[in-house]
């Protein structure tokens, strides 16, 4: 270990500055290192010449015109390369004010100054494994575009669905959630089609599991796609959404989905007590291994508009404010967390996503359970529309929004961008 005091001269002030040198090797005293005078700027360009590497026939790389043996011999002889000279300051534009350095002990920009440093200190990452791809399915053979969601389709369950899943798996997105467009003729006021074991969702799950046994399939548990009233629960004559009776139906729906092979059932209905009841129903049928992702903090939101168009599931009357949460409320989410945790939820979900990052953080800080966030249809459509109109860079905004979910504390993100983002991530790594 060597230690010595060095003298140098500060470029801008011309004042002498003292450095302590502590290193493994004694420093070879050299004018260019130890005493950087303004005139050394003149010799610097020559010192900074970068030589290209030469690749020889035998595949070895020759750097700086010396072989490895020559380098070793040089070191043994004590000819150790010198530190590069302090580079000259690049010119500032004419008119730049001449100021003395601010006396800052901390300059956060130091840790951002190169791509390598920025990558080293990046706190959050995004991987295709964090993404869950929501897919709309229907009985038809064709894939029909959804007007309000450019790039999204109602996929034919037999072909389009299977192809879309294959594309997602190709880029590492191996989790999907299914949303069915149910024919009007199969809807009724008690949503009984929801637990038809040969219905669209159970049938599609069986098909996918047959083809891709390791695919992770999430399902939606709620009555709205099956309800002639377009509500998530059974509607009483006076318009009240019946809680406990709805939960009874939801349990049958969850069991039917589990029996078809669903890995995670996700109640999105916001009835009280449904997580505990579904857990008990699954366990009673031998589905202890099936997880529950509870829509813990699901707000009554206008951001769901395009989704309801996709499934033709708009409520026939009224709104969903007696079961979905008031978007002005924050503390109320804590009550839902406590309920869902004590009832046995495996994953807690926040919905919508980007306007509700504070709620994601609230859940993250108040529960050890995995947190999911749903970037809903309206959020997707806004980014798409901005991109189509060339008002924003769609891909960059998409990737930024997904990273922000992760930063806020989401483990997984349900997003219609899953395939596009997965492709983007795959491209970055190549
Ligand atoms: C209904 C359900 C909705 C969404 C997912 N499940 C709509 C609603 O609550 O009215 C919305 C998803 C989206 O907008 O992307 N159980």
XYZ file of C-alpha atoms in Angstrom, residues 1-418:
418
model
C 0.000 0.000 0.000
C 1.427 3.351 -0.953
C 0.407 6.732 0.283
C 1.576 10.140 -0.847
C 0.402 13.693 -1.131
C -0.132 15.042 -4.653
C -0.303 18.581 -5.852
C -2.518 19.631 -8.668
C -4.022 22.778 -10.043
C -7.732 23.368 -10.432
C -8.462 24.282 -14.057
C -11.090 26.894 -13.514
C -9.730 28.705 -10.497
C -5.995 28.188 -11.081
C -5.647 27.397 -7.369
C -3.492 24.563 -6.067
C -5.466 21.608 -4.744
C -4.014 18.827 -2.611
C -5.017 15.168 -3.066
C -4.252 12.198 -0.870
C -3.207 9.215 -2.965
C -3.783 5.821 -1.384
C -3.230 2.863 -3.648
C -1.678 -0.564 -3.973
C 1.232 0.574 -6.116
C 3.599 3.484 -5.574
C 2.758 6.171 -8.116
C 5.324 6.958 -10.750
C 5.780 10.682 -10.544
C 4.809 12.166 -13.852
C 4.247 15.754 -14.729
C 0.959 15.097 -16.540
C -0.622 13.414 -13.572
C 0.761 15.314 -10.677
C 0.720 18.781 -11.955
C -2.007 19.514 -14.443
C -1.347 22.962 -15.702
C -3.584 24.784 -18.121
C -0.957 24.424 -20.878
C -1.338 20.630 -20.728
C -4.632 21.099 -22.599
C -2.551 21.566 -25.720
C -0.922 18.162 -25.482
C -4.050 16.328 -24.426
C -5.572 15.529 -27.824
C -2.521 13.497 -28.785
C -2.720 11.571 -25.527
C -6.363 10.713 -26.100
C -5.931 8.987 -29.444
C -7.902 5.733 -29.443
C -6.368 2.913 -31.392
C -8.487 0.224 -32.947
C -7.877 -3.348 -31.837
C -6.287 -5.705 -34.305
C -7.680 -9.226 -34.517
C -5.042 -11.651 -35.708
C -5.529 -14.830 -37.761
C -5.285 -17.030 -34.643
C -8.202 -15.127 -33.112
C -6.223 -13.343 -30.409
C -6.710 -9.609 -30.070
C -3.725 -7.320 -30.251
C -4.188 -4.074 -28.396
C -1.969 -1.006 -28.514
C 0.429 -2.793 -30.860
C 1.829 -5.148 -28.161
C 1.420 -8.893 -27.616
C 0.438 -10.267 -24.209
C 4.046 -11.397 -23.691
C 5.324 -7.928 -24.533
C 2.856 -6.430 -22.078
C 3.999 -8.798 -19.326
C 7.637 -8.017 -20.055
C 6.873 -4.306 -19.942
C 5.259 -4.640 -16.532
C 8.176 -6.705 -15.188
C 10.529 -3.989 -16.439
C 8.492 -1.459 -14.487
C 6.933 0.232 -17.526
C 3.478 0.495 -16.047
C 0.977 2.483 -18.102
C 0.312 5.895 -16.745
C -3.107 7.172 -15.818
C -4.668 9.084 -18.662
C -4.225 12.830 -18.447
C -7.107 14.906 -17.219
C -9.056 15.544 -20.419
C -9.585 19.086 -21.584
C -12.915 20.664 -20.791
C -15.165 20.610 -23.847
C -16.059 24.085 -24.987
C -19.236 25.661 -23.659
C -21.362 27.704 -26.060
C -20.400 31.332 -26.470
C -22.141 33.446 -23.879
C -22.088 30.765 -21.164
C -21.582 32.610 -17.888
C -18.225 32.022 -16.204
C -18.956 31.032 -12.627
C -17.037 29.389 -9.827
C -18.125 25.871 -8.855
C -20.944 25.608 -6.355
C -19.567 24.212 -3.090
C -21.695 21.043 -3.177
C -20.750 17.975 -1.171
C -23.454 16.023 -2.937
C -24.058 16.124 -6.658
C -26.713 13.468 -7.417
C -25.917 13.789 -11.130
C -22.620 11.943 -10.541
C -24.540 8.664 -10.277
C -26.444 9.368 -13.491
C -23.582 10.313 -15.737
C -23.241 7.198 -17.871
C -25.498 4.392 -19.060
C -23.425 1.881 -17.066
C -23.786 3.823 -13.819
C -27.493 4.405 -14.402
C -27.981 0.687 -15.006
C -26.012 -0.169 -11.860
C -28.145 2.051 -9.642
C -31.537 1.300 -11.171
C -33.842 0.453 -8.284
C -36.677 -1.233 -10.158
C -36.821 -3.659 -13.047
C -39.528 -4.895 -15.369
C -39.636 -8.385 -16.788
C -42.174 -10.267 -18.943
C -42.692 -12.486 -15.884
C -44.341 -9.494 -14.180
C -47.002 -9.183 -16.889
C -50.449 -10.750 -17.122
C -52.182 -10.487 -20.497
C -55.979 -9.931 -20.391
C -57.655 -11.540 -23.397
C -61.214 -11.115 -24.661
C -62.782 -14.239 -26.103
C -65.992 -15.056 -27.919
C -67.740 -18.018 -29.492
C -67.022 -16.887 -33.058
C -64.309 -18.145 -35.375
C -63.029 -14.709 -36.375
C -61.048 -12.232 -34.293
C -63.161 -9.058 -34.179
C -61.398 -5.744 -33.528
C -62.570 -3.713 -30.520
C -63.206 -0.162 -31.687
C -62.365 1.570 -28.425
C -59.200 -0.467 -27.879
C -56.976 -0.309 -30.990
C -54.882 -3.468 -31.246
C -57.268 -5.557 -29.096
C -59.662 -8.169 -30.430
C -62.415 -10.419 -29.300
C -60.517 -13.583 -30.081
C -62.123 -16.721 -31.387
C -61.612 -19.153 -28.503
C -60.627 -22.027 -30.775
C -57.922 -20.376 -32.887
C -57.280 -16.688 -32.252
C -56.912 -17.220 -28.505
C -54.463 -20.078 -28.868
C -52.378 -18.091 -31.388
C -52.297 -14.987 -29.204
C -51.165 -17.040 -26.213
C -48.401 -18.592 -28.331
C -47.171 -15.125 -29.332
C -47.130 -13.975 -25.716
C -45.255 -17.075 -24.543
C -42.683 -16.490 -27.270
C -41.626 -13.288 -25.515
C -41.860 -14.690 -21.983
C -45.384 -13.575 -21.075
C -46.801 -16.796 -19.680
C -49.778 -15.508 -17.696
C -53.176 -14.574 -19.079
C -56.587 -13.612 -17.755
C -59.741 -14.447 -19.703
C -62.773 -12.202 -20.245
C -65.702 -13.720 -22.151
C -68.169 -11.981 -24.466
C -71.262 -13.998 -23.710
C -74.166 -14.226 -26.208
C -77.167 -12.204 -24.982
C -79.324 -15.317 -25.191
C -77.259 -16.929 -22.429
C -77.561 -13.988 -20.016
C -80.109 -13.929 -17.223
C -80.732 -12.014 -14.023
C -78.895 -14.541 -11.832
C -75.946 -14.978 -14.219
C -76.176 -18.775 -14.206
C -74.085 -19.181 -17.336
C -71.144 -18.130 -15.129
C -70.888 -21.647 -13.697
C -71.771 -23.658 -16.800
C -68.913 -26.159 -16.912
C -69.093 -26.182 -20.690
C -69.372 -22.417 -20.957
C -66.939 -20.335 -22.978
C -64.416 -19.765 -20.173
C -64.134 -23.333 -18.796
C -63.970 -24.676 -22.361
C -61.203 -22.242 -23.311
C -59.243 -23.054 -20.152
C -59.367 -26.772 -20.968
C -58.201 -26.126 -24.517
C -55.310 -23.927 -23.397
C -54.223 -26.259 -20.605
C -54.210 -29.135 -23.051
C -51.940 -27.192 -25.377
C -49.813 -25.337 -22.807
C -49.887 -27.163 -19.457
C -47.517 -24.663 -17.824
C -49.487 -21.570 -18.898
C -50.712 -19.618 -15.838
C -54.427 -18.954 -16.300
C -56.198 -16.294 -14.238
C -59.962 -15.983 -14.449
C -62.394 -13.199 -13.671
C -65.016 -14.022 -11.050
C -68.038 -11.717 -11.359
C -71.480 -11.961 -12.887
C -71.455 -8.949 -15.223
C -70.637 -10.721 -18.511
C -73.436 -13.201 -17.732
C -75.974 -10.838 -16.189
C -78.863 -9.503 -18.241
C -78.592 -6.409 -16.006
C -74.888 -5.900 -16.673
C -74.143 -5.799 -12.941
C -71.539 -7.817 -11.072
C -74.200 -9.182 -8.738
C -77.852 -10.191 -8.652
C -80.126 -7.143 -8.808
C -83.176 -7.036 -6.546
C -86.482 -5.562 -7.731
C -85.656 -2.268 -6.003
C -82.260 -2.049 -7.681
C -80.212 -3.238 -4.692
C -77.307 -5.556 -5.540
C -77.758 -8.623 -3.333
C -74.514 -9.461 -1.561
C -74.714 -12.912 -0.009
C -76.806 -14.433 -2.796
C -74.286 -13.147 -5.326
C -71.418 -14.654 -3.322
C -73.189 -18.013 -3.564
C -73.143 -17.739 -7.381
C -69.526 -16.574 -7.414
C -68.442 -19.646 -5.446
C -70.038 -21.893 -8.063
C -68.356 -19.852 -10.818
C -64.910 -20.099 -9.160
C -65.259 -23.855 -8.645
C -66.266 -24.358 -12.309
C -63.189 -22.400 -13.403
C -60.919 -24.334 -11.030
C -62.327 -27.628 -12.268
C -61.472 -26.611 -15.852
C -57.860 -25.972 -14.795
C -57.652 -22.302 -13.754
C -54.588 -21.510 -11.653
C -55.801 -18.273 -10.088
C -59.422 -17.194 -9.695
C -59.881 -13.441 -9.393
C -63.055 -12.048 -7.846
C -63.562 -8.586 -9.372
C -67.135 -8.155 -8.125
C -66.456 -6.341 -4.806
C -69.128 -8.217 -2.813
C -68.323 -8.437 0.904
C -67.012 -11.767 2.160
C -66.507 -13.352 -1.238
C -62.842 -14.218 -0.764
C -63.459 -16.329 2.339
C -66.490 -17.998 0.793
C -64.649 -18.792 -2.441
C -61.684 -20.168 -0.463
C -63.992 -22.477 1.465
C -65.811 -23.567 -1.717
C -62.553 -24.319 -3.538
C -61.157 -26.243 -0.587
C -64.355 -28.251 -0.176
C -64.000 -29.382 -3.798
C -60.324 -30.305 -3.465
C -58.891 -27.159 -5.077
C -56.581 -26.189 -2.205
C -53.866 -25.465 -4.778
C -55.887 -22.858 -6.682
C -54.987 -19.268 -5.717
C -57.276 -16.316 -5.188
C -56.303 -12.911 -6.537
C -58.736 -10.541 -4.926
C -59.675 -7.230 -6.497
C -59.060 -5.636 -3.106
C -59.293 -1.968 -4.009
C -61.479 -1.750 -7.079
C -62.877 1.702 -7.657
C -66.053 2.731 -9.476
C -64.248 4.189 -12.468
C -64.946 5.717 -15.847
C -61.673 4.233 -17.040
C -63.529 0.926 -17.592
C -65.544 2.352 -20.505
C -63.737 0.631 -23.397
C -63.827 -2.733 -21.587
C -67.584 -2.575 -21.214
C -67.822 -1.844 -24.928
C -65.593 -4.842 -25.637
C -67.853 -7.194 -23.696
C -71.076 -5.318 -24.261
C -71.426 -5.410 -20.472
C -72.563 -1.893 -19.596
C -74.936 -1.877 -16.638
C -78.478 -1.701 -17.980
C -79.287 0.936 -15.353
C -77.514 2.844 -12.627
C -73.839 2.530 -11.809
C -71.617 0.269 -9.706
C -71.102 2.689 -6.829
C -72.793 0.576 -4.160
C -70.139 -2.103 -4.507
C -67.091 -0.574 -6.207
C -65.195 2.003 -4.122
C -65.507 5.775 -4.241
C -62.505 7.095 -6.140
C -62.102 9.863 -3.547
C -61.221 7.324 -0.853
C -57.826 6.159 0.355
C -58.211 4.894 3.939
C -61.099 2.699 2.900
C -58.630 0.522 0.985
C -57.100 -0.472 4.345
C -60.413 -1.999 5.396
C -60.509 -4.061 2.207
C -56.892 -5.188 2.737
C -57.704 -6.459 6.236
C -60.763 -8.330 5.023
C -59.051 -9.954 2.049
C -55.991 -10.942 4.057
C -57.993 -12.501 6.840
C -60.234 -14.314 4.361
C -57.215 -15.922 2.693
C -56.480 -13.955 -0.481
C -53.146 -14.877 -2.083
C -52.700 -11.716 -4.171
C -54.204 -8.249 -3.661
C -55.140 -6.155 -6.689
C -55.623 -2.431 -7.256
C -57.765 -1.167 -10.128
C -57.551 1.120 -12.092
C -53.777 1.466 -12.168
C -51.907 4.606 -13.126
C -54.262 7.163 -11.517
C -54.199 4.997 -8.361
C -50.461 4.560 -7.737
C -50.936 5.893 -4.207
C -53.267 2.976 -3.488
C -50.749 0.503 -4.898
C -48.145 1.950 -2.526
C -50.639 1.814 0.344
C -51.219 -1.889 -0.241
C -47.500 -2.548 -0.736
C -46.681 -0.910 2.605
C -49.522 -2.557 4.512
C -49.413 -6.147 3.357
C -46.703 -8.718 2.786
C -48.827 -10.343 0.060
C -47.987 -9.944 -3.632
C -49.626 -6.856 -5.112
C -51.181 -6.739 -8.573
C -52.144 -3.635 -10.497
C -54.579 -3.469 -13.393
C -53.777 -1.007 -16.159
C -57.373 -0.887 -17.341
C -58.938 -0.412 -20.744
C -59.281 3.388 -20.534
C -55.631 3.787 -19.594
C -54.614 1.559 -22.493
C -56.822 3.382 -24.971
C -55.528 6.804 -23.936
C -51.919 5.804 -24.539
C -52.874 4.156 -27.849
C -54.839 7.203 -28.979
C -52.002 9.551 -28.060
C -49.642 7.346 -30.034
C -51.882 7.096 -33.097
C -52.276 10.887 -33.114
C -48.481 11.196 -32.802
C -48.880 13.276 -29.663
C -46.705 10.953 -27.607
C -44.185 8.192 -28.285
C -46.480 5.239 -27.648
C -43.811 2.665 -26.950
C -41.807 4.825 -24.574
C -44.893 5.970 -22.673
C -46.085 2.360 -22.465
C -42.787 1.128 -21.016
C -42.538 4.074 -18.629
C -46.067 3.507 -17.354
C -45.313 -0.171 -16.690
C -42.090 0.623 -14.848
C -43.989 3.159 -12.744
C -46.375 0.419 -11.603
C -43.381 -1.582 -10.460
C -41.817 1.416 -8.717
C -45.098 2.055 -6.889
C -44.934 -1.484 -5.513
C -46.804 -3.758 -7.921
C -45.386 -7.250 -8.343
C -47.533 -8.087 -11.334
C -49.336 -5.885 -13.842
C -52.431 -6.831 -15.786
C -52.084 -4.914 -19.026
C -53.390 -5.043 -22.584
C -49.844 -4.007 -23.535
C -48.409 -7.293 -22.221
